Structures are given as structure tokens and as C-alpha cells.
Amino acid sequence: MKTFSSMLIVILLLCGCSSHKTFSDIYPGDIKKISKVEISNGPNSRSFTDISRVNAWIDKVKGLTLKLDPNQAPRTGNAYSISLFEGDLLKLKFFSNYIGGKYYILGEDLMKAIIDLYQSDEKSNN
């Protein structure tokens, strides 16, 4: 019985240390309060403040799974920089594959959501 209990504890600990997180797990606050999304691609920047568009984008990405990249070595070169705001307060800034101080392997769905919003027709604030 003692061996079974020890095994169960080890399994529970391993399950709790998952290298997969959703976008909502990584966001430092209530993801529903995001009011502005800024996306930069090199020297070009676009700002999105239409709350229905921001909410639609958040709905697309909040449940997407991010996998921790086993290679955490520093690197350079990111296609996009994304800043998320609640009012005027910057809550999270991340790069295409670098979020919260860790490198992630992003799925196609998240990259597509970033690119689709960046290329959409809302007026940009360069």
C-alpha cells in the first residue's frame, strides 16, 4: 500500500509539471479585461482597440495550447512582438515564441491568429 501511495504522489506531481499551457494560463490577469492589442513586425506597428475585434481575437487564442520548447537557449530574431493592455496598463509583452521569459513552440493556430489580426483592416497607429 505504501508503494502504491508513493507511486500515486509521483504521478500527480508529474502531471502538475506539464510543459503545456494555454494562452490564458500564461496571461498575468483576467484575459477578458484586455482592451488593446499592439502587434509589431519589424519597424511596423499596428494597434487594435475596437473592443469587439479585441474580444474576438482573445476568444480565438485564449484556449490555444503552447508547448514549452525543450531548447531554452537564448536566441535572436522574432517575426512579431505582441503587447496586451488593460486600459493604458501593459500587462503582457511577448514575441512570436518567447512568452514570460520562456521559449515556446507555437502552434499554427496562434501564429495564424497573430498574422490575421496584424493584416486585418483596422486603422493602424504607426
GROMACS .gro file of N, CA, C and O in nm:
model
  504
    1MET      N    1   0.083  -0.120   0.000
    1MET     CA    2   0.000   0.000   0.000
    1MET      C    3   0.087   0.126   0.000
    1MET      O    4   0.054   0.222  -0.063
    2LYS      N    5   0.198   0.121   0.074
    2LYS     CA    6   0.288   0.235   0.080
    2LYS      C    7   0.349   0.264  -0.057
    2LYS      O    8   0.362   0.379  -0.097
    3THR      N    9   0.384   0.159  -0.131
    3THR     CA   10   0.439   0.175  -0.264
    3THR      C   11   0.337   0.237  -0.358
    3THR      O   12   0.369   0.325  -0.437
    4PHE      N   13   0.212   0.192  -0.348
    4PHE     CA   14   0.105   0.247  -0.433
    4PHE      C   15   0.086   0.396  -0.403
    4PHE      O   16   0.074   0.477  -0.495
    5SER      N   17   0.084   0.433  -0.278
    5SER     CA   18   0.067   0.574  -0.239
    5SER      C   19   0.183   0.659  -0.290
    5SER      O   20   0.163   0.770  -0.340
    6SER      N   21   0.303   0.607  -0.279
    6SER     CA   22   0.420   0.680  -0.328
    6SER      C   23   0.414   0.698  -0.479
    6SER      O   24   0.444   0.805  -0.531
    7MET      N   25   0.371   0.593  -0.548
    7MET     CA   26   0.359   0.599  -0.693
    7MET      C   27   0.254   0.702  -0.735
    7MET      O   28   0.275   0.778  -0.829
    8LEU      N   29   0.142   0.704  -0.664
    8LEU     CA   30   0.035   0.798  -0.694
    8LEU      C   31   0.083   0.942  -0.675
    8LEU      O   32   0.054   1.028  -0.758
    9ILE      N   33   0.157   0.967  -0.570
    9ILE     CA   34   0.210   1.101  -0.546
    9ILE      C   35   0.304   1.143  -0.658
    9ILE      O   36   0.296   1.256  -0.707
   10VAL      N   37   0.391   1.055  -0.701
   10VAL     CA   38   0.484   1.085  -0.810
   10VAL      C   39   0.407   1.116  -0.938
   10VAL      O   40   0.437   1.213  -1.009
   11ILE      N   41   0.307   1.037  -0.969
   11ILE     CA   42   0.228   1.060  -1.090
   11ILE      C   43   0.157   1.195  -1.083
   11ILE      O   44   0.157   1.271  -1.180
   12LEU      N   45   0.099   1.227  -0.970
   12LEU     CA   46   0.030   1.356  -0.955
   12LEU      C   47   0.127   1.473  -0.969
   12LEU      O   48   0.095   1.575  -1.030
   13LEU      N   49   0.246   1.459  -0.913
   13LEU     CA   50   0.346   1.565  -0.926
   13LEU      C   51   0.388   1.583  -1.071
   13LEU      O   52   0.403   1.696  -1.119
   14LEU      N   53   0.408   1.474  -1.142
   14LEU     CA   54   0.448   1.483  -1.282
   14LEU      C   55   0.337   1.546  -1.367
   14LEU      O   56   0.364   1.624  -1.457
   15CYS      N   57   0.215   1.515  -1.337
   15CYS     CA   58   0.104   1.573  -1.413
   15CYS      C   59   0.094   1.723  -1.389
   15CYS      O   60   0.057   1.799  -1.477
   16GLY      N   61   0.128   1.766  -1.269
   16GLY     CA   62   0.120   1.909  -1.236
   16GLY      C   63   0.232   1.990  -1.297
   16GLY      O   64   0.226   2.111  -1.304
   17CYS      N   65   0.337   1.926  -1.346
   17CYS     CA   66   0.452   1.996  -1.403
   17CYS      C   67   0.448   1.991  -1.555
   17CYS      O   68   0.551   1.974  -1.619
   18SER      N   69   0.336   2.004  -1.611
   18SER     CA   70   0.320   1.992  -1.756
   18SER      C   71   0.394   2.103  -1.830
   18SER      O   72   0.402   2.216  -1.785
   19SER      N   73   0.448   2.067  -1.946
   19SER     CA   74   0.516   2.166  -2.028
   19SER      C   75   0.419   2.229  -2.127
   19SER      O   76   0.460   2.303  -2.213
   20HIS      N   77   0.291   2.198  -2.114
   20HIS     CA   78   0.188   2.256  -2.200
   20HIS      C   79   0.104   2.353  -2.117
   20HIS      O   80   0.062   2.319  -2.007
   21LYS      N   81   0.081   2.471  -2.171
   21LYS     CA   82  -0.004   2.570  -2.106
   21LYS      C   83  -0.092   2.633  -2.211
   21LYS      O   84  -0.056   2.637  -2.329
   22THR      N   85  -0.206   2.683  -2.168
   22THR     CA   86  -0.288   2.759  -2.261
   22THR      C   87  -0.244   2.904  -2.255
   22THR      O   88  -0.179   2.948  -2.160
   23PHE      N   89  -0.285   2.980  -2.354
   23PHE     CA   90  -0.254   3.122  -2.356
   23PHE      C   91  -0.311   3.190  -2.232
   23PHE      O   92  -0.248   3.276  -2.174
   24SER      N   93  -0.431   3.149  -2.190
   24SER     CA   94  -0.492   3.205  -2.069
   24SER      C   95  -0.408   3.178  -1.945
   24SER      O   96  -0.401   3.261  -1.855
   25ASP      N   97  -0.344   3.060  -1.939
   25ASP     CA   98  -0.260   3.027  -1.824
   25ASP      C   99  -0.141   3.122  -1.813
   25ASP      O  100  -0.096   3.154  -1.703
   26ILE      N  101  -0.090   3.165  -1.924
   26ILE     CA  102   0.030   3.249  -1.926
   26ILE      C  103  -0.003   3.396  -1.900
   26ILE      O  104   0.077   3.468  -1.844
   27TYR      N  105  -0.124   3.439  -1.936
   27TYR     CA  106  -0.161   3.580  -1.920
   27TYR      C  107  -0.169   3.614  -1.771
   27TYR      O  108  -0.238   3.547  -1.694
   28PRO      N  109  -0.102   3.723  -1.728
   28PRO     CA  110  -0.097   3.759  -1.586
   28PRO      C  111  -0.217   3.844  -1.542
   28PRO      O  112  -0.204   3.962  -1.513
   29GLY      N  113  -0.332   3.787  -1.541
   29GLY     CA  114  -0.451   3.861  -1.501
   29GLY      C  115  -0.575   3.801  -1.567
   29GLY      O  116  -0.574   3.687  -1.611
   30ASP      N  117  -0.679   3.880  -1.572
   30ASP     CA  118  -0.804   3.836  -1.633
   30ASP      C  119  -0.800   3.867  -1.782
   30ASP      O  120  -0.810   3.984  -1.822
   31ILE      N  121  -0.788   3.765  -1.862
   31ILE     CA  122  -0.771   3.782  -2.007
   31ILE      C  123  -0.891   3.855  -2.069
   31ILE      O  124  -0.879   3.918  -2.173
   32LYS      N  125  -1.006   3.851  -2.003
   32LYS     CA  126  -1.126   3.917  -2.055
   32LYS      C  127  -1.117   4.070  -2.044
   32LYS      O  128  -1.198   4.140  -2.102
   33LYS      N  129  -1.020   4.120  -1.969
   33LYS     CA  130  -1.005   4.264  -1.949
   33LYS      C  131  -0.912   4.330  -2.050
   33LYS      O  132  -0.890   4.450  -2.044
   34ILE      N  133  -0.857   4.253  -2.144
   34ILE     CA  134  -0.769   4.312  -2.245
   34ILE      C  135  -0.851   4.409  -2.330
   34ILE      O  136  -0.956   4.374  -2.381
   35SER      N  137  -0.799   4.530  -2.344
   35SER     CA  138  -0.872   4.633  -2.420
   35SER      C  139  -0.795   4.682  -2.542
   35SER      O  140  -0.850   4.753  -2.625
   36LYS      N  141  -0.669   4.643  -2.551
   36LYS     CA  142  -0.588   4.686  -2.666
   36LYS      C  143  -0.482   4.581  -2.695
   36LYS      O  144  -0.421   4.526  -2.604
   37VAL      N  145  -0.462   4.558  -2.825
   37VAL     CA  146  -0.357   4.467  -2.871
   37VAL      C  147  -0.269   4.546  -2.968
   37VAL      O  148  -0.320   4.609  -3.060
   38GLU      N  149  -0.140   4.546  -2.943
   38GLU     CA  150  -0.044   4.607  -3.035
   38GLU      C  151   0.044   4.496  -3.091
   38GLU      O  152   0.094   4.413  -3.015
   39ILE      N  153   0.061   4.499  -3.222
   39ILE     CA  154   0.146   4.399  -3.287
   39ILE      C  155   0.249   4.474  -3.371
   39ILE      O  156   0.214   4.560  -3.451
   40SER      N  157   0.375   4.439  -3.350
   40SER     CA  158   0.484   4.497  -3.428
   40SER      C  159   0.547   4.387  -3.512
   40SER      O  160   0.564   4.274  -3.467
   41ASN      N  161   0.583   4.426  -3.632
   41ASN     CA  162   0.655   4.337  -3.723
   41ASN      C  163   0.771   4.419  -3.777
   41ASN      O  164   0.754   4.498  -3.869
   42GLY      N  165   0.887   4.404  -3.714
   42GLY     CA  166   1.000   4.489  -3.750
   42GLY      C  167   0.967   4.633  -3.712
   42GLY      O  168   0.918   4.659  -3.604
   43PRO      N  169   0.987   4.727  -3.804
   43PRO     CA  170   0.961   4.868  -3.772
   43PRO      C  171   0.813   4.906  -3.781
   43PRO      O  172   0.774   5.015  -3.743
   44ASN      N  173   0.729   4.818  -3.830
   44ASN     CA  174   0.587   4.848  -3.847
   44ASN      C  175   0.506   4.800  -3.728
   44ASN      O  176   0.525   4.689  -3.680
   45SER      N  177   0.415   4.886  -3.682
   45SER     CA  178   0.335   4.854  -3.565
   45SER      C  179   0.189   4.885  -3.593
   45SER      O  180   0.158   4.984  -3.660
   46ARG      N  181   0.101   4.802  -3.542
   46ARG     CA  182  -0.043   4.823  -3.555
   46ARG      C  183  -0.106   4.810  -3.417
   46ARG      O  184  -0.068   4.724  -3.339
   47SER      N  185  -0.203   4.896  -3.391
   47SER     CA  186  -0.272   4.896  -3.263
   47SER      C  187  -0.420   4.869  -3.287
   47SER      O  188  -0.481   4.930  -3.374
   48PHE      N  189  -0.478   4.778  -3.207
   48PHE     CA  190  -0.618   4.741  -3.222
   48PHE      C  191  -0.691   4.768  -3.092
   48PHE      O  192  -0.656   4.713  -2.987
   49THR      N  193  -0.790   4.858  -3.098
   49THR     CA  194  -0.863   4.898  -2.978
   49THR      C  195  -1.014   4.875  -2.989
   49THR      O  196  -1.083   4.892  -2.890
   50ASP      N  197  -1.061   4.836  -3.106
   50ASP     CA  198  -1.203   4.805  -3.120
   50ASP      C  199  -1.233   4.683  -3.032
   50ASP      O  200  -1.181   4.574  -3.057
   51ILE      N  201  -1.313   4.704  -2.928
   51ILE     CA  202  -1.329   4.601  -2.825
   51ILE      C  203  -1.390   4.473  -2.881
   51ILE      O  204  -1.353   4.363  -2.838
   52SER      N  205  -1.478   4.483  -2.981
   52SER     CA  206  -1.535   4.360  -3.038
   52SER      C  207  -1.428   4.281  -3.114
   52SER      O  208  -1.423   4.158  -3.108
   53ARG      N  209  -1.339   4.351  -3.182
   53ARG     CA  210  -1.230   4.284  -3.254
   53ARG      C  211  -1.129   4.226  -3.156
   53ARG      O  212  -1.083   4.113  -3.175
   54VAL      N  213  -1.096   4.301  -3.052
   54VAL     CA  214  -1.003   4.251  -2.950
   54VAL      C  215  -1.061   4.127  -2.883
   54VAL      O  216  -0.993   4.025  -2.868
   55ASN      N  217  -1.189   4.133  -2.844
   55ASN     CA  218  -1.253   4.018  -2.779
   55ASN      C  219  -1.258   3.896  -2.870
   55ASN      O  220  -1.237   3.783  -2.826
   56ALA      N  221  -1.287   3.918  -2.998
   56ALA     CA  222  -1.290   3.807  -3.094
   56ALA      C  223  -1.153   3.743  -3.105
   56ALA      O  224  -1.140   3.620  -3.111
   57TRP      N  225  -1.046   3.826  -3.106
   57TRP     CA  226  -0.910   3.773  -3.114
   57TRP      C  227  -0.876   3.694  -2.988
   57TRP      O  228  -0.822   3.583  -2.996
   58ILE      N  229  -0.911   3.750  -2.871
   58ILE     CA  230  -0.885   3.681  -2.745
   58ILE      C  231  -0.959   3.548  -2.740
   58ILE      O  232  -0.904   3.447  -2.696
   59ASP      N  233  -1.083   3.546  -2.787
   59ASP     CA  234  -1.159   3.421  -2.791
   59ASP      C  235  -1.089   3.315  -2.876
   59ASP      O  236  -1.095   3.197  -2.845
   60LYS      N  237  -1.022   3.358  -2.983
   60LYS     CA  238  -0.950   3.264  -3.069
   60LYS      C  239  -0.827   3.206  -3.001
   60LYS      O  240  -0.793   3.091  -3.021
   61VAL      N  241  -0.756   3.288  -2.922
   61VAL     CA  242  -0.625   3.246  -2.872
   61VAL      C  243  -0.625   3.196  -2.728
   61VAL      O  244  -0.534   3.124  -2.688
   62LYS      N  245  -0.724   3.232  -2.648
   62LYS     CA  246  -0.716   3.205  -2.504
   62LYS      C  247  -0.705   3.056  -2.469
   62LYS      O  248  -0.641   3.021  -2.371
   63GLY      N  249  -0.763   2.969  -2.547
   63GLY     CA  250  -0.758   2.827  -2.517
   63GLY      C  251  -0.652   2.751  -2.593
   63GLY      O  252  -0.638   2.629  -2.575
   64LEU      N  253  -0.576   2.821  -2.677
   64LEU     CA  254  -0.473   2.752  -2.756
   64LEU      C  255  -0.361   2.704  -2.665
   64LEU      O  256  -0.319   2.773  -2.573
   65THR      N  257  -0.311   2.586  -2.695
   65THR     CA  258  -0.207   2.525  -2.614
   65THR      C  259  -0.069   2.563  -2.666
   65THR      O  260  -0.043   2.561  -2.785
   66LEU      N  261   0.016   2.601  -2.571
   66LEU     CA  262   0.155   2.634  -2.601
   66LEU      C  263   0.241   2.525  -2.538
   66LEU      O  264   0.220   2.487  -2.423
   67LYS      N  265   0.338   2.476  -2.612
   67LYS     CA  266   0.428   2.373  -2.561
   67LYS      C  267   0.563   2.436  -2.531
   67LYS      O  268   0.621   2.503  -2.616
   68LEU      N  269   0.610   2.414  -2.409
   68LEU     CA  270   0.741   2.465  -2.369
   68LEU      C  271   0.847   2.405  -2.459
   68LEU      O  272   0.851   2.284  -2.481
   69ASP      N  273   0.932   2.490  -2.516
   69ASP     CA  274   1.040   2.443  -2.603
   69ASP      C  275   1.149   2.381  -2.515
   69ASP      O  276   1.196   2.446  -2.422
   70PRO      N  277   1.188   2.258  -2.541
   70PRO     CA  278   1.293   2.197  -2.459
   70PRO      C  279   1.426   2.271  -2.472
   70PRO      O  280   1.510   2.265  -2.384
   71ASN      N  281   1.446   2.343  -2.582
   71ASN     CA  282   1.567   2.424  -2.601
   71ASN      C  283   1.540   2.565  -2.551
   71ASN      O  284   1.478   2.645  -2.617
   72GLN      N  285   1.586   2.596  -2.431
   72GLN     CA  286   1.566   2.727  -2.372
   72GLN      C  287   1.688   2.819  -2.390
   72GLN      O  288   1.698   2.923  -2.326
   73ALA      N  289   1.777   2.783  -2.480
   73ALA     CA  290   1.894   2.866  -2.506
   73ALA      C  291   1.851   2.999  -2.569
   73ALA      O  292   1.761   3.002  -2.653
   74PRO      N  293   1.913   3.110  -2.527
   74PRO     CA  294   1.878   3.240  -2.585
   74PRO      C  295   1.896   3.241  -2.736
   74PRO      O  296   1.984   3.173  -2.791
   75ARG      N  297   1.812   3.316  -2.803
   75ARG     CA  298   1.819   3.327  -2.949
   75ARG      C  299   1.774   3.466  -2.992
   75ARG      O  300   1.719   3.541  -2.911
   76THR      N  301   1.795   3.498  -3.113
   76THR     CA  302   1.754   3.628  -3.166
   76THR      C  303   1.662   3.608  -3.285
   76THR      O  304   1.655   3.500  -3.342
   77GLY      N  305   1.592   3.714  -3.319
   77GLY     CA  306   1.506   3.712  -3.436
   77GLY      C  307   1.367   3.662  -3.408
   77GLY      O  308   1.347   3.544  -3.383
   78ASN      N  309   1.272   3.751  -3.405
   78ASN     CA  310   1.132   3.717  -3.387
   78ASN      C  311   1.052   3.790  -3.493
   78ASN      O  312   1.079   3.906  -3.523
   79ALA      N  313   0.954   3.724  -3.548
   79ALA     CA  314   0.874   3.786  -3.653
   79ALA      C  315   0.781   3.893  -3.596
   79ALA      O  316   0.766   3.999  -3.654
   80TYR      N  317   0.721   3.867  -3.482
   80TYR     CA  318   0.622   3.959  -3.426
   80TYR      C  319   0.646   3.983  -3.278
   80TYR      O  320   0.690   3.895  -3.206
   81SER      N  321   0.610   4.104  -3.236
   81SER     CA  322   0.607   4.140  -3.095
   81SER      C  323   0.463   4.178  -3.065
   81SER      O  324   0.403   4.257  -3.139
   82ILE      N  325   0.406   4.121  -2.959
   82ILE     CA  326   0.267   4.146  -2.927
   82ILE      C  327   0.260   4.203  -2.786
   82ILE      O  328   0.319   4.149  -2.692
   83SER      N  329   0.186   4.314  -2.771
   83SER     CA  330   0.166   4.378  -2.641
   83SER      C  331   0.017   4.378  -2.611
   83SER      O  332  -0.064   4.418  -2.695
   84LEU      N  333  -0.018   4.335  -2.490
   84LEU     CA  334  -0.157   4.329  -2.447
   84LEU      C  335  -0.178   4.426  -2.332
   84LEU      O  336  -0.102   4.425  -2.235
   85PHE      N  337  -0.281   4.509  -2.344
   85PHE     CA  338  -0.308   4.615  -2.248
   85PHE      C  339  -0.444   4.598  -2.183
   85PHE      O  340  -0.539   4.552  -2.248
   86GLU      N  341  -0.453   4.640  -2.057
   86GLU     CA  342  -0.580   4.661  -1.989
   86GLU      C  343  -0.584   4.812  -1.964
   86GLU      O  344  -0.511   4.862  -1.879
   87GLY      N  345  -0.664   4.883  -2.043
   87GLY     CA  346  -0.659   5.029  -2.040
   87GLY      C  347  -0.524   5.073  -2.091
   87GLY      O  348  -0.479   5.029  -2.197
   88ASP      N  349  -0.455   5.158  -2.013
   88ASP     CA  350  -0.321   5.203  -2.052
   88ASP      C  351  -0.210   5.117  -1.991
   88ASP      O  352  -0.093   5.143  -2.014
   89LEU      N  353  -0.248   5.017  -1.914
   89LEU     CA  354  -0.150   4.934  -1.844
   89LEU      C  355  -0.107   4.816  -1.930
   89LEU      O  356  -0.188   4.732  -1.969
   90LEU      N  357   0.022   4.812  -1.961
   90LEU     CA  358   0.078   4.698  -2.035
   90LEU      C  359   0.082   4.578  -1.941
   90LEU      O  360   0.149   4.580  -1.839
   91LYS      N  361   0.007   4.472  -1.975
   91LYS     CA  362   0.000   4.353  -1.890
   91LYS      C  363   0.094   4.242  -1.937
   91LYS      O  364   0.145   4.166  -1.856
   92LEU      N  365   0.113   4.231  -2.069
   92LEU     CA  366   0.199   4.124  -2.120
   92LEU      C  367   0.255   4.166  -2.254
   92LEU      O  368   0.181   4.210  -2.342
   93LYS      N  369   0.385   4.155  -2.267
   93LYS     CA  370   0.451   4.175  -2.397
   93LYS      C  371   0.526   4.047  -2.426
   93LYS      O  372   0.597   3.994  -2.341
   94PHE      N  373   0.505   3.995  -2.546
   94PHE     CA  374   0.575   3.873  -2.583
   94PHE      C  375   0.612   3.877  -2.729
   94PHE      O  376   0.567   3.962  -2.804
   95PHE      N  377   0.699   3.786  -2.764
   95PHE     CA  378   0.744   3.774  -2.901
   95PHE      C  379   0.688   3.645  -2.959
   95PHE      O  380   0.632   3.563  -2.887
   96SER      N  381   0.704   3.625  -3.086
   96SER     CA  382   0.643   3.512  -3.155
   96SER      C  383   0.657   3.380  -3.079
   96SER      O  384   0.564   3.302  -3.073
   97ASN      N  385   0.773   3.358  -3.019
   97ASN     CA  386   0.792   3.230  -2.950
   97ASN      C  387   0.850   3.247  -2.809
   97ASN      O  388   0.889   3.150  -2.747
   98TYR      N  389   0.854   3.369  -2.757
   98TYR     CA  390   0.913   3.397  -2.627
   98TYR      C  391   0.809   3.469  -2.542
   98TYR      O  392   0.774   3.583  -2.568
   99ILE      N  393   0.757   3.397  -2.441
   99ILE     CA  394   0.648   3.450  -2.359
   99ILE      C  395   0.683   3.431  -2.213
   99ILE      O  396   0.712   3.319  -2.170
  100GLY      N  397   0.679   3.539  -2.137
  100GLY     CA  398   0.702   3.529  -1.993
  100GLY      C  399   0.836   3.473  -1.954
  100GLY      O  400   0.848   3.402  -1.856
  101GLY      N  401   0.939   3.503  -2.034
  101GLY     CA  402   1.073   3.458  -2.002
  101GLY      C  403   1.105   3.316  -2.043
  101GLY      O  404   1.210   3.263  -2.007
  102LYS      N  405   1.016   3.254  -2.121
  102LYS     CA  406   1.039   3.117  -2.166
  102LYS      C  407   1.009   3.105  -2.314
  102LYS      O  408   0.925   3.176  -2.367
  103TYR      N  409   1.080   3.014  -2.378
  103TYR     CA  410   1.056   2.987  -2.520
  103TYR      C  411   0.951   2.878  -2.534
  103TYR      O  412   0.954   2.777  -2.462
  104TYR      N  413   0.859   2.901  -2.627
  104TYR     CA  414   0.751   2.805  -2.654
  104TYR      C  415   0.752   2.767  -2.801
  104TYR      O  416   0.795   2.845  -2.886
  105ILE      N  417   0.701   2.650  -2.828
  105ILE     CA  418   0.676   2.607  -2.965
  105ILE      C  419   0.531   2.643  -2.992
  105ILE      O  420   0.440   2.587  -2.929
  106LEU      N  421   0.511   2.740  -3.079
  106LEU     CA  422   0.375   2.788  -3.104
  106LEU      C  423   0.310   2.705  -3.213
  106LEU      O  424   0.372   2.671  -3.312
  107GLY      N  425   0.185   2.677  -3.192
  107GLY     CA  426   0.109   2.606  -3.294
  107GLY      C  427   0.072   2.700  -3.408
  107GLY      O  428   0.078   2.822  -3.396
  108GLU      N  429   0.035   2.641  -3.517
  108GLU     CA  430  -0.004   2.720  -3.635
  108GLU      C  431  -0.125   2.809  -3.605
  108GLU      O  432  -0.136   2.918  -3.661
  109ASP      N  433  -0.214   2.764  -3.516
  109ASP     CA  434  -0.335   2.841  -3.487
  109ASP      C  435  -0.302   2.976  -3.424
  109ASP      O  436  -0.362   3.078  -3.458
  110LEU      N  437  -0.206   2.978  -3.330
  110LEU     CA  438  -0.170   3.105  -3.267
  110LEU      C  439  -0.100   3.197  -3.366
  110LEU      O  440  -0.131   3.316  -3.373
  111MET      N  441  -0.006   3.144  -3.442
  111MET     CA  442   0.063   3.228  -3.540
  111MET      C  443  -0.036   3.282  -3.644
  111MET      O  444  -0.029   3.398  -3.682
  112LYS      N  445  -0.131   3.200  -3.685
  112LYS     CA  446  -0.231   3.245  -3.781
  112LYS      C  447  -0.317   3.356  -3.722
  112LYS      O  448  -0.345   3.455  -3.788
  113ALA      N  449  -0.355   3.342  -3.595
  113ALA     CA  450  -0.435   3.446  -3.529
  113ALA      C  451  -0.358   3.578  -3.520
  113ALA      O  452  -0.415   3.686  -3.542
  114ILE      N  453  -0.229   3.571  -3.490
  114ILE     CA  454  -0.146   3.692  -3.482
  114ILE      C  455  -0.136   3.758  -3.619
  114ILE      O  456  -0.158   3.878  -3.635
  115ILE      N  457  -0.104   3.678  -3.719
  115ILE     CA  458  -0.088   3.731  -3.855
  115ILE      C  459  -0.220   3.785  -3.909
  115ILE      O  460  -0.224   3.894  -3.968
  116ASP      N  461  -0.329   3.713  -3.887
  116ASP     CA  462  -0.460   3.759  -3.935
  116ASP      C  463  -0.498   3.893  -3.874
  116ASP      O  464  -0.548   3.982  -3.944
  117LEU      N  465  -0.477   3.909  -3.744
  117LEU     CA  466  -0.510   4.038  -3.682
  117LEU      C  467  -0.418   4.147  -3.736
  117LEU      O  468  -0.464   4.255  -3.772
  118TYR      N  469  -0.290   4.120  -3.744
  118TYR     CA  470  -0.194   4.219  -3.793
  118TYR      C  471  -0.229   4.265  -3.935
  118TYR      O  472  -0.218   4.383  -3.967
  119GLN      N  473  -0.272   4.173  -4.018
  119GLN     CA  474  -0.301   4.207  -4.158
  119GLN      C  475  -0.445   4.254  -4.179
  119GLN      O  476  -0.482   4.286  -4.292
  120SER      N  477  -0.524   4.259  -4.074
  120SER     CA  478  -0.665   4.299  -4.089
  120SER      C  479  -0.676   4.448  -4.120
  120SER      O  480  -0.578   4.521  -4.116
  121ASP      N  481  -0.796   4.492  -4.145
  121ASP     CA  482  -0.817   4.626  -4.200
  121ASP      C  483  -0.839   4.737  -4.099
  121ASP      O  484  -0.864   4.850  -4.138
  122GLU      N  485  -0.831   4.712  -3.968
  122GLU     CA  486  -0.848   4.822  -3.873
  122GLU      C  487  -0.737   4.923  -3.891
  122GLU      O  488  -0.623   4.887  -3.918
  123LYS      N  489  -0.770   5.048  -3.877
  123LYS     CA  490  -0.670   5.154  -3.894
  123LYS      C  491  -0.554   5.133  -3.799
  123LYS      O  492  -0.571   5.097  -3.683
  124SER      N  493  -0.434   5.153  -3.849
  124SER     CA  494  -0.315   5.133  -3.767
  124SER      C  495  -0.270   5.266  -3.708
  124SER      O  496  -0.294   5.372  -3.761
  125ASN      N  497  -0.202   5.256  -3.593
  125ASN     CA  498  -0.141   5.372  -3.529
  125ASN      C  499   0.009   5.354  -3.537
  125ASN      O  500   0.071   5.301  -3.448
  126ASN      N  501   0.068   5.396  -3.645
  126ASN     CA  502   0.213   5.380  -3.662
  126ASN      C  503   0.287   5.488  -3.588
  126ASN      O  504   0.251   5.594  -3.573
   0.00000   0.00000   0.00000
